[in-house]
């Protein structure tokens, strides 16, 4: 649990992000009503200390507009939107604030269960900083226990699980491992050099999910969505390459992507059920049909 003082910084930042512009009097009123204020006022000196701390910790400046009643605002809110690490940190700290607020609300604030493995995060980051290999005892799902020597290139969070992507000597290529499947991890004395041509964002640019097949080339994928799935895809795109190509109001909307045809892509599409239809390419459409038939066969008498 992070300190109460740190929680105050997060509260101030989130309050200004939500309300856009507030005077100190308005901030003070909201503070007294909050679960952190307990009805007590926020001293002006303390407010300025918190304001400066937000800038130091997150690189986000809180400015004052004297021409509009001395109202405070976040000078560059897009900084958070465009920086995934800062956004993730803010979300994590906000979650801690929620837990603090909910200590007397058992059964009313529910969280998803997150698999184990976070105890290895510090070791992985240290290995990346020092460019040292990791020795990992690993247990695959339905597989034997293995030992890998991995050069950690990057890390990724996907579906509440932490993954390390890097060159695994025993497999002779770039692969990823899930921290929650790790049994033991140690930092080795062997150094490695991060390839100049490796870029984590580009590595995953044409894939949905965590697994990448470097032998596959991205292709145009078009799907047709129906009903509520249209708005779900608009609010949470299947992939960053998503764009709308055609629509008929009240009936359907078509979305296009540039993606590699991986099993994980098919699984994501199948998870949308009857509200999504693959239009192209034909091989993906056929793959979806095949898997649907296999599923249906399990229900036939």
Short mmCIF file of C-alpha atoms in Angstrom, two decimals:
data_model
loop_
_atom_site.label_atom_id
_atom_site.label_comp_id
_atom_site.label_asym_id
_atom_site.label_seq_id
_atom_site.Cartn_x
_atom_site.Cartn_y
_atom_site.Cartn_z
CA UNK A 1 0.00 0.00 0.00
CA UNK A 2 1.39 3.39 -0.94
CA UNK A 3 1.53 6.23 1.59
CA UNK A 4 -1.43 8.50 2.36
CA UNK A 5 0.58 11.49 1.15
CA UNK A 6 1.16 9.82 -2.21
CA UNK A 7 -2.55 9.02 -2.41
CA UNK A 8 -3.23 12.74 -2.03
CA UNK A 9 -1.08 13.49 -5.09
CA UNK A 10 -3.03 10.95 -7.13
CA UNK A 11 -6.33 12.36 -5.89
CA UNK A 12 -5.36 15.89 -6.95
CA UNK A 13 -4.22 14.76 -10.39
CA UNK A 14 -7.35 12.69 -11.04
CA UNK A 15 -9.62 15.46 -9.76
CA UNK A 16 -8.18 17.99 -12.21
CA UNK A 17 -8.23 15.48 -15.05
CA UNK A 18 -11.92 14.89 -14.38
CA UNK A 19 -13.09 18.48 -13.80
CA UNK A 20 -10.70 20.20 -16.28
CA UNK A 21 -10.48 23.53 -14.39
CA UNK A 22 -11.10 24.26 -10.70
CA UNK A 23 -10.48 27.13 -8.33
CA UNK A 24 -8.68 26.40 -5.07
CA UNK A 25 -12.00 26.89 -3.24
CA UNK A 26 -13.63 24.24 -5.46
CA UNK A 27 -10.68 21.86 -4.98
CA UNK A 28 -10.90 22.39 -1.24
CA UNK A 29 -14.64 21.63 -1.22
CA UNK A 30 -14.12 18.41 -3.17
CA UNK A 31 -11.24 17.48 -0.88
CA UNK A 32 -13.38 17.79 2.24
CA UNK A 33 -16.00 15.51 0.69
CA UNK A 34 -13.45 12.90 -0.41
CA UNK A 35 -12.53 9.71 1.45
CA UNK A 36 -9.05 11.14 2.05
CA UNK A 37 -10.13 14.53 3.40
CA UNK A 38 -12.39 13.29 6.19
CA UNK A 39 -14.17 16.66 6.21
CA UNK A 40 -11.03 18.68 7.00
CA UNK A 41 -9.88 21.55 4.74
CA UNK A 42 -6.82 21.38 2.51
CA UNK A 43 -4.33 24.12 3.52
CA UNK A 44 -3.19 26.30 0.62
CA UNK A 45 0.46 25.61 1.40
CA UNK A 46 -0.19 21.83 1.34
CA UNK A 47 -2.04 22.18 -1.96
CA UNK A 48 0.98 23.85 -3.58
CA UNK A 49 3.27 21.14 -2.18
CA UNK A 50 1.04 18.47 -3.73
CA UNK A 51 0.90 20.39 -7.01
CA UNK A 52 4.70 20.52 -7.20
CA UNK A 53 4.96 16.83 -6.27
CA UNK A 54 2.64 15.86 -9.16
CA UNK A 55 4.91 17.68 -11.60
CA UNK A 56 8.04 16.06 -10.16
CA UNK A 57 6.63 12.53 -10.11
CA UNK A 58 4.67 12.47 -13.36
CA UNK A 59 6.17 15.35 -15.35
CA UNK A 60 2.69 16.91 -15.52
CA UNK A 61 2.40 20.62 -14.80
CA UNK A 62 -0.60 22.10 -12.98
CA UNK A 63 -1.03 25.71 -14.04
CA UNK A 64 -3.24 28.56 -12.82
CA UNK A 65 -5.36 30.72 -15.14
CA UNK A 66 -5.71 34.15 -13.45
CA UNK A 67 -7.97 35.49 -16.21
CA UNK A 68 -10.61 32.88 -15.38
CA UNK A 69 -10.95 33.28 -11.64
CA UNK A 70 -7.57 31.77 -10.76
CA UNK A 71 -8.59 28.29 -11.81
CA UNK A 72 -6.11 25.42 -11.85
CA UNK A 73 -5.77 22.97 -14.75
CA UNK A 74 -3.49 20.30 -16.23
CA UNK A 75 -1.40 22.08 -18.86
CA UNK A 76 -0.88 19.04 -21.09
CA UNK A 77 -3.44 16.25 -20.44
CA UNK A 78 -2.38 14.50 -23.66
CA UNK A 79 0.94 13.71 -21.97
CA UNK A 80 -0.80 10.92 -20.07
CA UNK A 81 -2.86 9.73 -23.03
CA UNK A 82 0.22 9.33 -25.23
CA UNK A 83 2.54 7.82 -22.61
CA UNK A 84 1.53 4.25 -21.81
CA UNK A 85 3.94 3.93 -18.87
CA UNK A 86 2.72 7.09 -17.12
CA UNK A 87 -0.89 6.11 -17.77
CA UNK A 88 -0.28 2.63 -16.36
CA UNK A 89 1.40 4.09 -13.27
CA UNK A 90 -1.49 6.49 -12.68
CA UNK A 91 -4.00 3.65 -13.07
CA UNK A 92 -2.04 1.53 -10.58
CA UNK A 93 -1.88 4.31 -8.02
CA UNK A 94 -5.54 5.14 -8.54
CA UNK A 95 -6.32 1.49 -7.82
CA UNK A 96 -4.44 1.81 -4.54
CA UNK A 97 -6.58 4.83 -3.70
CA UNK A 98 -9.69 2.75 -4.40
CA UNK A 99 -8.48 0.06 -2.03
CA UNK A 100 -7.86 2.70 0.65
CA UNK A 101 -11.34 4.07 0.11
CA UNK A 102 -12.89 0.61 0.16
CA UNK A 103 -11.35 -0.81 3.33
CA UNK A 104 -14.78 -0.54 5.00
CA UNK A 105 -16.75 -1.54 1.89
CA UNK A 106 -16.06 -5.26 1.80
CA UNK A 107 -18.07 -6.98 -0.90
CA UNK A 108 -18.84 -3.76 -2.78
CA UNK A 109 -15.56 -3.13 -4.61
CA UNK A 110 -14.53 -6.20 -6.60
CA UNK A 111 -11.24 -6.79 -8.40
CA UNK A 112 -10.10 -9.29 -10.96
CA UNK A 113 -7.73 -11.94 -9.69
CA UNK A 114 -4.23 -11.28 -11.01
CA UNK A 115 -1.91 -14.30 -11.43
CA UNK A 116 1.31 -14.50 -9.45
CA UNK A 117 4.70 -13.59 -10.89
CA UNK A 118 4.98 -9.91 -9.98
CA UNK A 119 7.72 -10.77 -7.47
CA UNK A 120 10.06 -11.21 -10.47
CA UNK A 121 9.43 -7.75 -11.94
CA UNK A 122 12.32 -6.12 -10.09
CA UNK A 123 14.77 -8.82 -11.24
CA UNK A 124 13.65 -8.50 -14.88
CA UNK A 125 13.95 -4.72 -14.88
CA UNK A 126 17.40 -4.96 -13.27
CA UNK A 127 18.49 -7.42 -15.97
CA UNK A 128 17.22 -5.07 -18.69
CA UNK A 129 19.01 -2.10 -17.14
CA UNK A 130 22.30 -3.98 -16.74
CA UNK A 131 21.97 -5.95 -20.01
CA UNK A 132 22.39 -9.24 -18.15
CA UNK A 133 20.90 -12.59 -19.06
CA UNK A 134 18.32 -14.29 -16.87
CA UNK A 135 18.30 -17.94 -15.86
CA UNK A 136 14.67 -19.01 -15.62
CA UNK A 137 13.10 -22.22 -14.36
CA UNK A 138 9.88 -22.39 -16.34
CA UNK A 139 6.76 -24.56 -16.31
CA UNK A 140 4.58 -24.40 -19.43
CA UNK A 141 0.90 -25.25 -19.29
CA UNK A 142 0.70 -29.03 -19.76
CA UNK A 143 4.46 -29.17 -20.32
CA UNK A 144 7.60 -30.26 -18.56
CA UNK A 145 9.76 -28.04 -16.39
CA UNK A 146 12.51 -26.33 -18.40
CA UNK A 147 15.44 -24.03 -17.79
CA UNK A 148 15.93 -21.08 -20.14
CA UNK A 149 18.72 -18.56 -20.57
CA UNK A 150 16.93 -15.46 -21.80
CA UNK A 151 18.18 -12.05 -22.90
CA UNK A 152 15.31 -9.78 -21.79
CA UNK A 153 14.51 -7.22 -24.50
CA UNK A 154 11.17 -5.89 -23.28
CA UNK A 155 8.15 -6.49 -21.06
CA UNK A 156 4.44 -6.47 -21.83
CA UNK A 157 1.21 -6.69 -19.84
CA UNK A 158 -1.60 -8.63 -21.49
CA UNK A 159 -4.82 -9.83 -19.86
CA UNK A 160 -3.52 -9.10 -16.36
CA UNK A 161 -0.38 -11.19 -17.00
CA UNK A 162 3.22 -9.98 -17.24
CA UNK A 163 5.36 -11.28 -20.11
CA UNK A 164 9.07 -10.97 -20.86
CA UNK A 165 10.09 -11.02 -24.51
CA UNK A 166 13.65 -11.69 -25.52
CA UNK A 167 16.13 -14.06 -27.12
CA UNK A 168 16.02 -17.53 -25.57
CA UNK A 169 19.21 -19.46 -26.30
CA UNK A 170 17.62 -22.89 -25.91
CA UNK A 171 14.94 -22.04 -28.50
CA UNK A 172 17.24 -20.14 -30.85
CA UNK A 173 14.99 -17.12 -31.31
CA UNK A 174 12.91 -14.35 -29.82
CA UNK A 175 10.14 -15.73 -27.64
CA UNK A 176 8.15 -14.65 -24.61
CA UNK A 177 7.65 -16.17 -21.17
CA UNK A 178 4.84 -15.50 -18.70
CA UNK A 179 5.99 -14.49 -15.25
CA UNK A 180 3.18 -16.44 -13.60
CA UNK A 181 4.60 -19.65 -15.12
CA UNK A 182 8.07 -18.89 -13.72
CA UNK A 183 9.20 -21.13 -10.87
CA UNK A 184 12.58 -19.51 -10.20
CA UNK A 185 14.56 -16.65 -11.70
CA UNK A 186 18.13 -15.50 -11.20
CA UNK A 187 20.32 -12.79 -12.68
CA UNK A 188 23.38 -14.21 -14.43
CA UNK A 189 26.83 -12.68 -14.98
CA UNK A 190 26.53 -13.03 -18.77
CA UNK A 191 26.07 -9.74 -20.62
CA UNK A 192 24.19 -9.24 -23.87
CA UNK A 193 23.69 -6.42 -26.34
CA UNK A 194 20.19 -5.32 -27.26
CA UNK A 195 19.92 -5.54 -31.08
CA UNK A 196 19.77 -2.08 -32.61
CA UNK A 197 16.96 -3.15 -34.92
CA UNK A 198 14.71 -4.45 -32.13
CA UNK A 199 11.75 -2.25 -31.27
CA UNK A 200 9.12 -3.72 -28.98
CA UNK A 201 6.25 -1.68 -30.43
CA UNK A 202 7.18 -2.66 -33.98
CA UNK A 203 7.65 -6.29 -32.91
CA UNK A 204 4.00 -6.46 -31.80
CA UNK A 205 2.67 -3.95 -34.34
CA UNK A 206 0.92 -6.49 -36.57
CA UNK A 207 -0.26 -8.99 -33.98
CA UNK A 208 -3.21 -9.27 -31.64
CA UNK A 209 -2.21 -10.54 -28.22
CA UNK A 210 1.19 -11.67 -27.03
CA UNK A 211 2.41 -14.26 -29.53
CA UNK A 212 4.32 -13.26 -32.66
CA UNK A 213 5.22 -15.41 -35.66
CA UNK A 214 7.98 -13.51 -37.46
CA UNK A 215 7.51 -15.65 -40.58
CA UNK A 216 3.99 -14.31 -41.14
CA UNK A 217 3.36 -11.18 -43.18
CA UNK A 218 0.56 -8.76 -42.23
CA UNK A 219 -2.49 -8.80 -44.45
CA UNK A 220 -5.74 -6.86 -44.77
CA UNK A 221 -8.44 -8.16 -42.44
CA UNK A 222 -12.05 -6.99 -42.74
CA UNK A 223 -14.83 -7.85 -40.32
CA UNK A 224 -18.48 -6.83 -40.11
CA UNK A 225 -19.89 -6.06 -36.66
CA UNK A 226 -23.54 -6.02 -35.66
CA UNK A 227 -25.54 -4.59 -32.77
CA UNK A 228 -23.78 -3.51 -29.60
CA UNK A 229 -20.49 -4.97 -30.82
CA UNK A 230 -20.13 -1.94 -33.09
CA UNK A 231 -19.81 0.45 -30.16
CA UNK A 232 -17.68 -2.00 -28.20
CA UNK A 233 -15.15 -2.04 -31.06
CA UNK A 234 -15.26 1.72 -31.39
CA UNK A 235 -14.54 2.21 -27.70
CA UNK A 236 -12.03 -0.66 -27.40
CA UNK A 237 -10.49 -1.42 -30.84
CA UNK A 238 -9.41 -4.94 -31.64
CA UNK A 239 -6.07 -3.49 -32.82
CA UNK A 240 -4.46 -0.07 -33.20
CA UNK A 241 -4.72 -0.32 -37.02
CA UNK A 242 -8.52 -0.41 -36.83
CA UNK A 243 -10.46 1.87 -39.16
CA UNK A 244 -14.09 1.96 -40.26
CA UNK A 245 -14.58 1.22 -43.94
CA UNK A 246 -18.35 1.00 -44.41
CA UNK A 247 -21.55 1.05 -42.40
CA UNK A 248 -25.31 0.90 -42.62
CA UNK A 249 -26.96 2.74 -39.76
CA UNK A 250 -28.82 0.45 -37.41
CA UNK A 251 -27.57 -2.71 -39.14
CA UNK A 252 -23.80 -3.13 -39.33
CA UNK A 253 -20.37 -1.50 -39.47
CA UNK A 254 -17.28 -2.84 -41.20
CA UNK A 255 -13.79 -2.51 -39.74
CA UNK A 256 -10.44 -3.04 -41.46
CA UNK A 257 -7.07 -4.00 -39.97
CA UNK A 258 -3.52 -4.80 -40.98
CA UNK A 259 -2.71 -8.01 -39.12
CA UNK A 260 -0.89 -11.31 -39.16
CA UNK A 261 -3.23 -14.30 -39.22
CA UNK A 262 -2.43 -15.96 -35.91
CA UNK A 263 -4.53 -18.42 -33.86
CA UNK A 264 -4.88 -15.72 -31.20
CA UNK A 265 -6.56 -13.41 -33.74
CA UNK A 266 -9.08 -16.14 -34.53
CA UNK A 267 -9.74 -16.68 -30.83
CA UNK A 268 -10.42 -12.96 -30.30
CA UNK A 269 -12.87 -12.91 -33.19
CA UNK A 270 -14.63 -16.05 -31.98
CA UNK A 271 -14.99 -14.49 -28.53
CA UNK A 272 -17.24 -11.82 -30.07
CA UNK A 273 -19.73 -14.54 -30.97
CA UNK A 274 -22.51 -14.06 -33.47
CA UNK A 275 -22.07 -10.28 -33.52
CA UNK A 276 -18.99 -10.38 -35.77
CA UNK A 277 -18.47 -11.85 -39.25
CA UNK A 278 -15.13 -12.15 -41.05
CA UNK A 279 -15.37 -10.86 -44.62
CA UNK A 280 -11.77 -11.22 -45.70
CA UNK A 281 -9.30 -12.76 -46.20
CA UNK A 282 -10.98 -15.99 -47.21
CA UNK A 283 -8.47 -18.15 -45.32
CA UNK A 284 -9.36 -16.43 -42.03
CA UNK A 285 -13.08 -16.73 -42.79
CA UNK A 286 -12.62 -20.45 -43.47
CA UNK A 287 -10.61 -20.87 -40.25
CA UNK A 288 -13.41 -19.27 -38.23
CA UNK A 289 -15.99 -21.49 -39.92
CA UNK A 290 -13.89 -24.60 -39.21
CA UNK A 291 -13.54 -23.79 -35.53
CA UNK A 292 -17.23 -22.95 -35.22
CA UNK A 293 -18.15 -26.30 -36.76
CA UNK A 294 -15.85 -28.11 -34.33
CA UNK A 295 -17.48 -26.27 -31.46
CA UNK A 296 -21.00 -27.02 -32.71
CA UNK A 297 -20.12 -30.71 -33.13
CA UNK A 298 -19.54 -30.97 -29.38
CA UNK A 299 -23.17 -30.00 -28.78
CA UNK A 300 -24.73 -32.33 -31.33
CA UNK A 301 -26.33 -35.50 -30.05
#
